[in-house]
Short mmCIF file of C-alpha atoms in Angstrom, two decimals:
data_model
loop_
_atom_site.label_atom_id
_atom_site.label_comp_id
_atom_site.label_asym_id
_atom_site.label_seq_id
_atom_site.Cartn_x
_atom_site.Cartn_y
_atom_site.Cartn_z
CA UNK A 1 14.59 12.86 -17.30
CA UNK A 2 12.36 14.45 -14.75
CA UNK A 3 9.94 16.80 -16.21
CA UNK A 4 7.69 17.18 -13.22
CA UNK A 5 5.90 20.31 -14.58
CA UNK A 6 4.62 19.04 -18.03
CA UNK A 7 3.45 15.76 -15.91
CA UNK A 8 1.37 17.71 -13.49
CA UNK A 9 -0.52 19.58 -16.19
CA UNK A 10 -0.96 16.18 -17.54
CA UNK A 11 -2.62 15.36 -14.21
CA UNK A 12 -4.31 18.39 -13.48
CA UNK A 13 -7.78 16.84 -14.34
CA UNK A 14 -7.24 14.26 -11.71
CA UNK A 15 -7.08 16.23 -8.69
CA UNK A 16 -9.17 19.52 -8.34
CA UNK A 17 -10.87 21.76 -11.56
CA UNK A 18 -11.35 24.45 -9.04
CA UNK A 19 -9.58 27.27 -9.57
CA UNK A 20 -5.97 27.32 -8.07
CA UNK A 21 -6.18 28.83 -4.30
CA UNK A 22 -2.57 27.84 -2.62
CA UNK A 23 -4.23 28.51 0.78
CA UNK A 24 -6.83 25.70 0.26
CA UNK A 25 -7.51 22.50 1.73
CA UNK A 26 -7.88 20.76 -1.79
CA UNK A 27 -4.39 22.63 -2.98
CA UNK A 28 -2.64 21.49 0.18
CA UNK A 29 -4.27 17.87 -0.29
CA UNK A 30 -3.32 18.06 -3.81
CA UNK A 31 0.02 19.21 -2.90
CA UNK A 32 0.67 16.39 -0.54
CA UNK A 33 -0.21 14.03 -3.08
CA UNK A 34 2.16 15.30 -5.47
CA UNK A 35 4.64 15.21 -2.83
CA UNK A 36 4.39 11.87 -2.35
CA UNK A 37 4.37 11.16 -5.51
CA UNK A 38 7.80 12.53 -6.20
CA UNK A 39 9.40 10.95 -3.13
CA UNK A 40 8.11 7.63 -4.42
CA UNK A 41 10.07 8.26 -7.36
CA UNK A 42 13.80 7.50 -6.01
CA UNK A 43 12.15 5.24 -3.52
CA UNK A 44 11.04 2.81 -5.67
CA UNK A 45 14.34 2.38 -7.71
CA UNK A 46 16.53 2.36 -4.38
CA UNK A 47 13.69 -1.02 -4.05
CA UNK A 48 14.23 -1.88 -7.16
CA UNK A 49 17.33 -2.40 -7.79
CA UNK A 50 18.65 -3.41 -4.33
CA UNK A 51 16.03 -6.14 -4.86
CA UNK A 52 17.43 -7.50 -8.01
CA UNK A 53 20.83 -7.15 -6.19
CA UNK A 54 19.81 -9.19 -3.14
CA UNK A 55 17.93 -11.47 -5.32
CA UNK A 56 21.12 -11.98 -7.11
CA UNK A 57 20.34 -10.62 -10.63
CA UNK A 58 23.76 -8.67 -10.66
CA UNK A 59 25.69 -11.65 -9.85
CA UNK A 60 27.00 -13.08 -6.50
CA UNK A 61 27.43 -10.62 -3.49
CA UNK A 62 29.67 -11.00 -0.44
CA UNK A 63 27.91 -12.33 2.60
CA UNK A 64 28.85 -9.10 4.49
CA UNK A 65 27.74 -6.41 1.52
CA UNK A 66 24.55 -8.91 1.59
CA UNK A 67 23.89 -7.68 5.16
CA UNK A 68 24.80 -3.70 4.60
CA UNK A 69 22.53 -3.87 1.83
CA UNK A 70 19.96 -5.56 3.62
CA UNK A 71 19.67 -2.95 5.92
CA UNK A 72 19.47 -0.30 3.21
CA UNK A 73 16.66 -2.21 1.72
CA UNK A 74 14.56 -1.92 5.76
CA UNK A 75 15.49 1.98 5.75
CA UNK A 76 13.88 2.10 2.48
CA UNK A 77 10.97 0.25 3.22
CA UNK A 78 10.68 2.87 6.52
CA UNK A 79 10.82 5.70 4.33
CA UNK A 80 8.42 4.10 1.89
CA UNK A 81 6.35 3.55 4.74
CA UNK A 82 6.27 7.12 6.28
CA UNK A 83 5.46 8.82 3.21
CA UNK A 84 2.61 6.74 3.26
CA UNK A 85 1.51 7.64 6.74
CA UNK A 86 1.79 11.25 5.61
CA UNK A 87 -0.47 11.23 2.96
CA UNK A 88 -3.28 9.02 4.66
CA UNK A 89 -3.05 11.61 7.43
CA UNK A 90 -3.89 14.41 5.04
CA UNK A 91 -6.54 12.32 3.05
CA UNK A 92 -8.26 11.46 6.54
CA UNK A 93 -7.89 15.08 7.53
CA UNK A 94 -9.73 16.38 4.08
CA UNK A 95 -12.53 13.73 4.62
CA UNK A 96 -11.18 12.09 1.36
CA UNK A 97 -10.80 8.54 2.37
CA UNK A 98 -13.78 6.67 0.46
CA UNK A 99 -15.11 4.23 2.52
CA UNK A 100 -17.05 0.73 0.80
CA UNK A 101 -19.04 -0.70 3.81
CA UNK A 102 -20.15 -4.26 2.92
CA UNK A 103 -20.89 -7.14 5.39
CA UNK A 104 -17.47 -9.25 5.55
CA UNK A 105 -16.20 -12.44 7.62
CA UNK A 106 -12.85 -11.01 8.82
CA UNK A 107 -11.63 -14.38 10.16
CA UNK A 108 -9.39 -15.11 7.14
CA UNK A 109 -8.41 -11.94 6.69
CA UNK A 110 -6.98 -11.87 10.13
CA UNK A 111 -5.09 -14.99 9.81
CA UNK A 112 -3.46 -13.12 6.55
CA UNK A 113 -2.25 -10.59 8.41
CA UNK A 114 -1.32 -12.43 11.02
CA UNK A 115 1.09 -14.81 8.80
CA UNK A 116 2.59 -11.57 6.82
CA UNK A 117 3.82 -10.38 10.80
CA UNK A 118 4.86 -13.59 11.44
CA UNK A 119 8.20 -12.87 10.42
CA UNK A 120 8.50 -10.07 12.43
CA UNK A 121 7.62 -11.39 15.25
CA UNK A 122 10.28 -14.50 15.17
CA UNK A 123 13.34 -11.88 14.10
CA UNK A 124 12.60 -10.23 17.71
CA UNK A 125 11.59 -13.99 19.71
CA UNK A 126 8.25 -12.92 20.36
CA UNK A 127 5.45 -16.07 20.01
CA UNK A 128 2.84 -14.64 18.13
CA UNK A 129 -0.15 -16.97 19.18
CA UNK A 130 -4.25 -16.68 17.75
CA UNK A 131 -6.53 -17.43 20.15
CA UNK A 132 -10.05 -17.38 17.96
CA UNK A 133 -12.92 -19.83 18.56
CA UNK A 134 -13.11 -22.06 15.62
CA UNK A 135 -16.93 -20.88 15.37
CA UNK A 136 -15.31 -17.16 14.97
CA UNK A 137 -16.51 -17.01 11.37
CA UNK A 138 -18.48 -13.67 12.46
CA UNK A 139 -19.73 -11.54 9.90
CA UNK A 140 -18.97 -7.49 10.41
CA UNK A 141 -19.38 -4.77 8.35
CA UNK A 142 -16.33 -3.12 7.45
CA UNK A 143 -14.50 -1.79 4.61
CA UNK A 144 -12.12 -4.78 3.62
CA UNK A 145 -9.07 -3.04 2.68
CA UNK A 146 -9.24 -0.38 5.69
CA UNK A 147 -9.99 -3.09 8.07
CA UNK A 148 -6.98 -4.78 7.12
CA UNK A 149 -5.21 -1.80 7.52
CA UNK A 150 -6.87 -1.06 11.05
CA UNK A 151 -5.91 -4.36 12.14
CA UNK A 152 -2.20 -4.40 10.80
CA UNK A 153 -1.27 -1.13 11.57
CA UNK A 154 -2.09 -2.30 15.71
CA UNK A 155 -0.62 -5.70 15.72
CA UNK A 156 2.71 -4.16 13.77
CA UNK A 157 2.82 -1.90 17.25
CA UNK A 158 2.43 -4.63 19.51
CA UNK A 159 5.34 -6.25 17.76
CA UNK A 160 7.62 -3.12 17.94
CA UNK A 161 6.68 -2.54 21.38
CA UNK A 162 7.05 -6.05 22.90
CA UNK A 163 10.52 -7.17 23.19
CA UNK A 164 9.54 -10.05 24.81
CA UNK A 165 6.94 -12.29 25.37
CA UNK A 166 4.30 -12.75 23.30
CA UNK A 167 1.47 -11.15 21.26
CA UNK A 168 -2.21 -12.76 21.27
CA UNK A 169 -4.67 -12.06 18.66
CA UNK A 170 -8.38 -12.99 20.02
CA UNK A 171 -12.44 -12.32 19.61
CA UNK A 172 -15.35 -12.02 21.21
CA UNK A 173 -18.31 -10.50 20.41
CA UNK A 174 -20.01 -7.61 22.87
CA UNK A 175 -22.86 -5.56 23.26
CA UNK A 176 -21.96 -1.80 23.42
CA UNK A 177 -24.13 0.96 24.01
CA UNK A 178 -27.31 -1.52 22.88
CA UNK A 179 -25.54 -2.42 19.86
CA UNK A 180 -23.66 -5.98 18.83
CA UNK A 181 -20.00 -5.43 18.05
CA UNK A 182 -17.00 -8.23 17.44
CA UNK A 183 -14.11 -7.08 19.16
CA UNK A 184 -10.86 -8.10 18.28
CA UNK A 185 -8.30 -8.68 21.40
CA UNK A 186 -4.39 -7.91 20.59
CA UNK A 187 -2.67 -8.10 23.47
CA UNK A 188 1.08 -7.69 24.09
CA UNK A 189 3.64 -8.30 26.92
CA UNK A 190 5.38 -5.84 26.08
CA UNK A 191 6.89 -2.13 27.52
CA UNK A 192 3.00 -0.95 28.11
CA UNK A 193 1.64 2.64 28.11
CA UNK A 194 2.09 4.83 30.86
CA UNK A 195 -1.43 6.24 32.40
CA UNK A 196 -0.56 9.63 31.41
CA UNK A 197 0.59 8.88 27.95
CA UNK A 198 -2.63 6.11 27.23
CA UNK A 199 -4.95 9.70 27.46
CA UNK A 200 -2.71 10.77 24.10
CA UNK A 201 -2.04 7.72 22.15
CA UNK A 202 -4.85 7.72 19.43
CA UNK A 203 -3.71 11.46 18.74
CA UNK A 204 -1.65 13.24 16.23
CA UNK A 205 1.89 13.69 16.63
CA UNK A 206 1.99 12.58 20.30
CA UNK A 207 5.00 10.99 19.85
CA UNK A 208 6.32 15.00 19.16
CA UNK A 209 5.64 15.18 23.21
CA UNK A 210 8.04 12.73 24.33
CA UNK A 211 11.34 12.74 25.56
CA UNK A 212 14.18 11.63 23.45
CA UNK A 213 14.42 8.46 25.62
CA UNK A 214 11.13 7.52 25.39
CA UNK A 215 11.18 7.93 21.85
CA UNK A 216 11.17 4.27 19.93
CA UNK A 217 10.77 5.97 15.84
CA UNK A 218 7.89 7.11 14.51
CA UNK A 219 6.44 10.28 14.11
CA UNK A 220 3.12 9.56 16.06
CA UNK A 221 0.91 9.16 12.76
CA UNK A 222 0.29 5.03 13.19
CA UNK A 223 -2.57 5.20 15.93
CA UNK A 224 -4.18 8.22 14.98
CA UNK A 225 -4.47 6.76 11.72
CA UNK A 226 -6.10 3.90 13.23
CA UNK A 227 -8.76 6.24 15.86
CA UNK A 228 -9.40 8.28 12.57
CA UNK A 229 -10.07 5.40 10.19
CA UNK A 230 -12.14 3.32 12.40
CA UNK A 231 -14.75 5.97 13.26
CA UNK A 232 -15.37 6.49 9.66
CA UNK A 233 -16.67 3.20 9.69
CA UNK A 234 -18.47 3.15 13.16
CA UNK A 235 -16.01 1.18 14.51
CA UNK A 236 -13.54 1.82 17.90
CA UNK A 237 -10.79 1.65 18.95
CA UNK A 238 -9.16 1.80 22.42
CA UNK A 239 -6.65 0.14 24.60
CA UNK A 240 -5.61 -0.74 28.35
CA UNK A 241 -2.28 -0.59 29.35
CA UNK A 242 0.27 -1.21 32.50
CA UNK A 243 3.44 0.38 32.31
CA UNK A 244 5.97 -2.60 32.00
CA UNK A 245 3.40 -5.12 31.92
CA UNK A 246 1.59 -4.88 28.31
CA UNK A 247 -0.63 -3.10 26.37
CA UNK A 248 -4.37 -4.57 25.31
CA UNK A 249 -5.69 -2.51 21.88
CA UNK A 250 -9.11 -3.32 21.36
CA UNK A 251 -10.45 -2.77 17.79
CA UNK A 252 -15.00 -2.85 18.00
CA UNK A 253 -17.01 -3.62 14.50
CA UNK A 254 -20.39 -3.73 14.45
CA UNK A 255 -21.90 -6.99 14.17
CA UNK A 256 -23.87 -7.79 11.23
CA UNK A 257 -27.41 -8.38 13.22
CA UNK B 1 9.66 -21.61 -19.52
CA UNK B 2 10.76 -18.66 -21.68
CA UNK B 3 7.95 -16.29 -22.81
CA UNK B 4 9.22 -13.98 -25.16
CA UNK B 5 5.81 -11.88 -25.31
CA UNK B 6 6.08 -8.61 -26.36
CA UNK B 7 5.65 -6.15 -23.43
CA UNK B 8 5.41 -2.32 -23.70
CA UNK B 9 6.85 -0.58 -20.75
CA UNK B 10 5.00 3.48 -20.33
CA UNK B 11 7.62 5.21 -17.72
CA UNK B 12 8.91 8.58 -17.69
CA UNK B 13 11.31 7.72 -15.32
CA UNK B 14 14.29 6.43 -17.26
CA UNK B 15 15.76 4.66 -14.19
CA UNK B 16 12.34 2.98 -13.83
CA UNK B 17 11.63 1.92 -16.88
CA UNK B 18 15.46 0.27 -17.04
CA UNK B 19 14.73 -1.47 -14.06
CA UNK B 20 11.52 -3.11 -15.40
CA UNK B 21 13.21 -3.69 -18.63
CA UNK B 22 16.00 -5.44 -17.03
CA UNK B 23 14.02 -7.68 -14.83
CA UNK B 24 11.48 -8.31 -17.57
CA UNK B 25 14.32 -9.18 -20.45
CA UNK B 26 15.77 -11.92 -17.62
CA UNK B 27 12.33 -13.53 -17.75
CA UNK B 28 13.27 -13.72 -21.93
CA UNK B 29 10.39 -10.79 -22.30
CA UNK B 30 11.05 -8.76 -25.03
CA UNK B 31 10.49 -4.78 -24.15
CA UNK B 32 9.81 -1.62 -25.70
CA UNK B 33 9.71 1.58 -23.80
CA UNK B 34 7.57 4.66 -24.36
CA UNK B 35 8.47 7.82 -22.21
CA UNK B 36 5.05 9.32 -22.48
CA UNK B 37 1.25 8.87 -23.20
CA UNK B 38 1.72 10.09 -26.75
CA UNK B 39 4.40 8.17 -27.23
CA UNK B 40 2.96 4.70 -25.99
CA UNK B 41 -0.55 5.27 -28.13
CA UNK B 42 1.93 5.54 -31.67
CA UNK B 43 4.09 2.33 -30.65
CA UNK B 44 0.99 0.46 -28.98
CA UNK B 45 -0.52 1.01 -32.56
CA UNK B 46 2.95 -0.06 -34.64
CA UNK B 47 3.54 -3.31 -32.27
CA UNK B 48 0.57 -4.29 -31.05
CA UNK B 49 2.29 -5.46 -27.90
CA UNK B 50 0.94 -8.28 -25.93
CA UNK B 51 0.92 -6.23 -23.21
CA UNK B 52 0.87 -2.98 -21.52
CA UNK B 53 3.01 -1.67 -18.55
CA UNK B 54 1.22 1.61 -17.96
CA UNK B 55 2.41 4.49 -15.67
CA UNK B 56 -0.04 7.18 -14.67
CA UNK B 57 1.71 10.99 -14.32
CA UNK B 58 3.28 11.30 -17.45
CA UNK B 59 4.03 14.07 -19.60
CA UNK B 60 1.64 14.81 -22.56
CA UNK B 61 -1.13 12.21 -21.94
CA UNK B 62 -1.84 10.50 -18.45
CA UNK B 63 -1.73 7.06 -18.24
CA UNK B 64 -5.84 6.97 -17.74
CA UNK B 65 -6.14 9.27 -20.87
CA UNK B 66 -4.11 6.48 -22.70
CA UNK B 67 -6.36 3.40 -21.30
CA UNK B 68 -9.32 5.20 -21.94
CA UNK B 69 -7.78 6.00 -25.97
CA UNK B 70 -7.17 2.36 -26.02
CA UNK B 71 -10.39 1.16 -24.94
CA UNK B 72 -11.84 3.54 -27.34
CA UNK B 73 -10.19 1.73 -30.34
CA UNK B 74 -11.44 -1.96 -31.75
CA UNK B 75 -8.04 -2.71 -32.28
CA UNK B 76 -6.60 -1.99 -28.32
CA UNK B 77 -10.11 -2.76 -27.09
CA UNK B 78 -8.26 -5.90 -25.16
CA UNK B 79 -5.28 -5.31 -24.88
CA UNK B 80 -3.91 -6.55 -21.17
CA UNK B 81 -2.81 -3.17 -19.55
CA UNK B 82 -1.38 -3.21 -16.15
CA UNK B 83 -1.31 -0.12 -14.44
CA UNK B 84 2.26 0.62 -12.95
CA UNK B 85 2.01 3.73 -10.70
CA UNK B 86 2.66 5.41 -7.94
CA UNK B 87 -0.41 7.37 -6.66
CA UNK B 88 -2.92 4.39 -5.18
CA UNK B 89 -5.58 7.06 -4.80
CA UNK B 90 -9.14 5.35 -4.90
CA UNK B 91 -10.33 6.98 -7.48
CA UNK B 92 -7.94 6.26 -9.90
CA UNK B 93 -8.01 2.51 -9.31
CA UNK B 94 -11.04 2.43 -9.49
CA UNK B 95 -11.30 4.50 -13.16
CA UNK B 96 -8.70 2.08 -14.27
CA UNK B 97 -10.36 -1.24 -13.11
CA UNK B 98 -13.57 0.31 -14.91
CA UNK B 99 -11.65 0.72 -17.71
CA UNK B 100 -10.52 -2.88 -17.64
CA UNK B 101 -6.94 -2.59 -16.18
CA UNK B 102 -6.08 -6.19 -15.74
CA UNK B 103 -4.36 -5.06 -12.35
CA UNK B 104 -3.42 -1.91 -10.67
CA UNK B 105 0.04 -2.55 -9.18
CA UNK B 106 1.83 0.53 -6.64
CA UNK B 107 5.00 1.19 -7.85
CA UNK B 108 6.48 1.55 -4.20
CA UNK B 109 5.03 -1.79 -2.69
CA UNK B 110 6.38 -4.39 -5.29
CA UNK B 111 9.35 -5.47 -6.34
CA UNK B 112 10.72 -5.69 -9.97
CA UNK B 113 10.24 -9.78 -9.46
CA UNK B 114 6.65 -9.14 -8.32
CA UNK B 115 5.61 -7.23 -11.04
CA UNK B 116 7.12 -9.67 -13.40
CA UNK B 117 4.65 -12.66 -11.41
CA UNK B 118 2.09 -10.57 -11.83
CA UNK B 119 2.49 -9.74 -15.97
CA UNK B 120 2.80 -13.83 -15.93
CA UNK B 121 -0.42 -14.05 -14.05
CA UNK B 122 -2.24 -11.60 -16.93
CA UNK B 123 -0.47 -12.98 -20.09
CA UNK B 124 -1.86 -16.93 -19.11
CA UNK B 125 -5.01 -15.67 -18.20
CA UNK B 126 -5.61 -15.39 -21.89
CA UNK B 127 -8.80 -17.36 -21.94
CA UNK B 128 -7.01 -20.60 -23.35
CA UNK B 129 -3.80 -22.78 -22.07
CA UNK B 130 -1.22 -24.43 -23.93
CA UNK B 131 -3.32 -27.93 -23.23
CA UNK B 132 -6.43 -26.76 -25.18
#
């Protein structure tokens, strides 16, 4: 039963009252959102009930089917995943990401994140090591939710991009341009940046530049996400990077003073 | 343990809402589905569920038309409603956490077992406990 029309009108109230203009910002951003919305749709029940299969709610499943529909589930979650990096792009474009700055000790935060990669990081033999001072309970002022997606979003690269080695999560705090900042270290052993590429990284769609061999998935959205959120909280963002030696990403809050 | 709270599951999405219901009835729930905001305001008022699975984009009435309806009424005043959706704009979470959404769960992220920790979670935060 998919009666997409009569929904929208139902939702019409939630996204613009202006009067309809299909060559808008707002109508594409509205558009986008809709779009997403409707690709979540079969999305979530291909979750769904894969989940309940692999969690054995539909009785017991060959080892081998197990591990077909294991990978079904991960190209899923991909495609779950890029949608999402398609929408933020467009809400960060239209200025429409809403930002709640508060002071915050990111210490425990990090050490989340860090233990949801975790996994990751073991599937591909990579030591995944946190190097903070125990008297890193420094206080920054962020928005929570976006730091946490700043920070994730560069430590799931590092993973992808390090096929061996290790990945070290660290913090200091420096003074840039006159003002404090706590900088957070991740740095990877891993394929590294060439000099020419490191110029391009933080911007849209680079990946769209590269040859097919030097492609590793992804569209190119992940670190432009990251440049784009972090200014809107007067943070940066850069990195340092030899080619088949490792990447460094640097991530720069301001301190609370 | 076997809670057999009532639960009302708001999905347009037949496919959805049999996925929930499936996962939910396991867990000895028992489930009634509306297809649309209309719909879940007449069977909210002739069951009185315990609680509320809610969808946003439905046909008819939204899902934050229908929480702000219930909130409206001394009857649904407090009734736990969990919003079930898939648009995690800011906005709306934050409309329905001001409306007293008891959480404000994405659709794509979770899986039917999470959801059903989560409706746990709300139905023994009642304000009492089985010891009392």
């Amino acid at each position: 039963m998919r009666r997409a029309d009569s929904r929208n009108m139902a939702m019409n109230n939630h996204f613009t009252n202006k009067s309809w203009d299909k060559n808008s910002e707002q109508t594409k951003s509205d558009f986008v959102t809709i779009l997403a919305h409707e690709l979540r749709t079969p999305m979530t029940i291909t979750k769904g009930y894969l989940s309940m299969i692999l969690e054995g709610n539909a009785g017991s499943i060959p080892l081998r089917v197990r591990e077909f529909l294991q990978e079904v589930y991960e190209g899923n979650e991909k495609l779950i995943k890029l949608v999402y990096d398609m929408e933020r792009v467009v809400q960060i474009d239209n200025h429409a990401v809403q930002y709640d700055i508060k002071k915050i000790k990111p210490f425990n935060f990090i050490l989340e994140e860090i233990n949801k990669l975790n996994q990751k990081a073991r599937e591909k033999n990579i030591i995944l090591r946190v190097n903070l001072p125990k008297t890193a309970d420094f206080q920054i002022l962020a928005d929570l939710e976006i730091f946490r997606e700043i920070f994730r979003r560069v430590l799931e690269n590092a993973i992808k991009f390090t096929d061996k080695g290790q990945v070290v999560v660290s913090a200091e705090e420096q003074i840039i341009d006159g003002e404090k900042f706590s900088i957070i270290k991740i740095a990877d052993t891993g394929i590294g940046i060439s000099k020419n590429a490191l110029e391009h990284i933080f911007e849209k769609m680079y990946h769209a530049n590269l040859t097919l061999t030097d492609q590793r998935g992804g569209v190119g959205l992940g670190l432009y996400i990251v440049k784009k959120l972090s200014e809107g909280m007067k943070a940066k963002v850069w990195a340092e990077s030899l080619e088949n030696d490792g990447s460094v990403f640097f991530i720069a809050l301001p301190s609370v003073k | 343990m076997a809670d057999n709270s009532k639960i009302l599951i708001v999905e347009d999405d037949e496919a959805i809402a049999k996925l929930y219901q499936i996962e939910l009835e396991t867990k000895g729930y028992k489930i009634t589905i509306a297809y649309d905001g209309e719909q879940a305001l007449q069977k909210i008022s002739a069951e009185l569920p315990d609680l509320v699975l809610l969808d946003i984009m439905m046909p008819k009435l939204n899902g934050i038309d229908v929480l702000k309806k219930l909130r409206g009424d001394k009857k649904t005043k407090a009734l736990k409603v969990i919003m079930l959706t898939n648009f995690g704009q800011e906005d709306l979470i934050k409309q329905a956490y001001a409306l007293n959404a008891h959480e404000y769960i994405l659709k794509y992220q979770s899986t039917p077992a999470e959801v059903a920790a989560k409706i746990q979670q709300a139905l023994n935060k009642s304000g009492w406990t089985a010891e009392e």
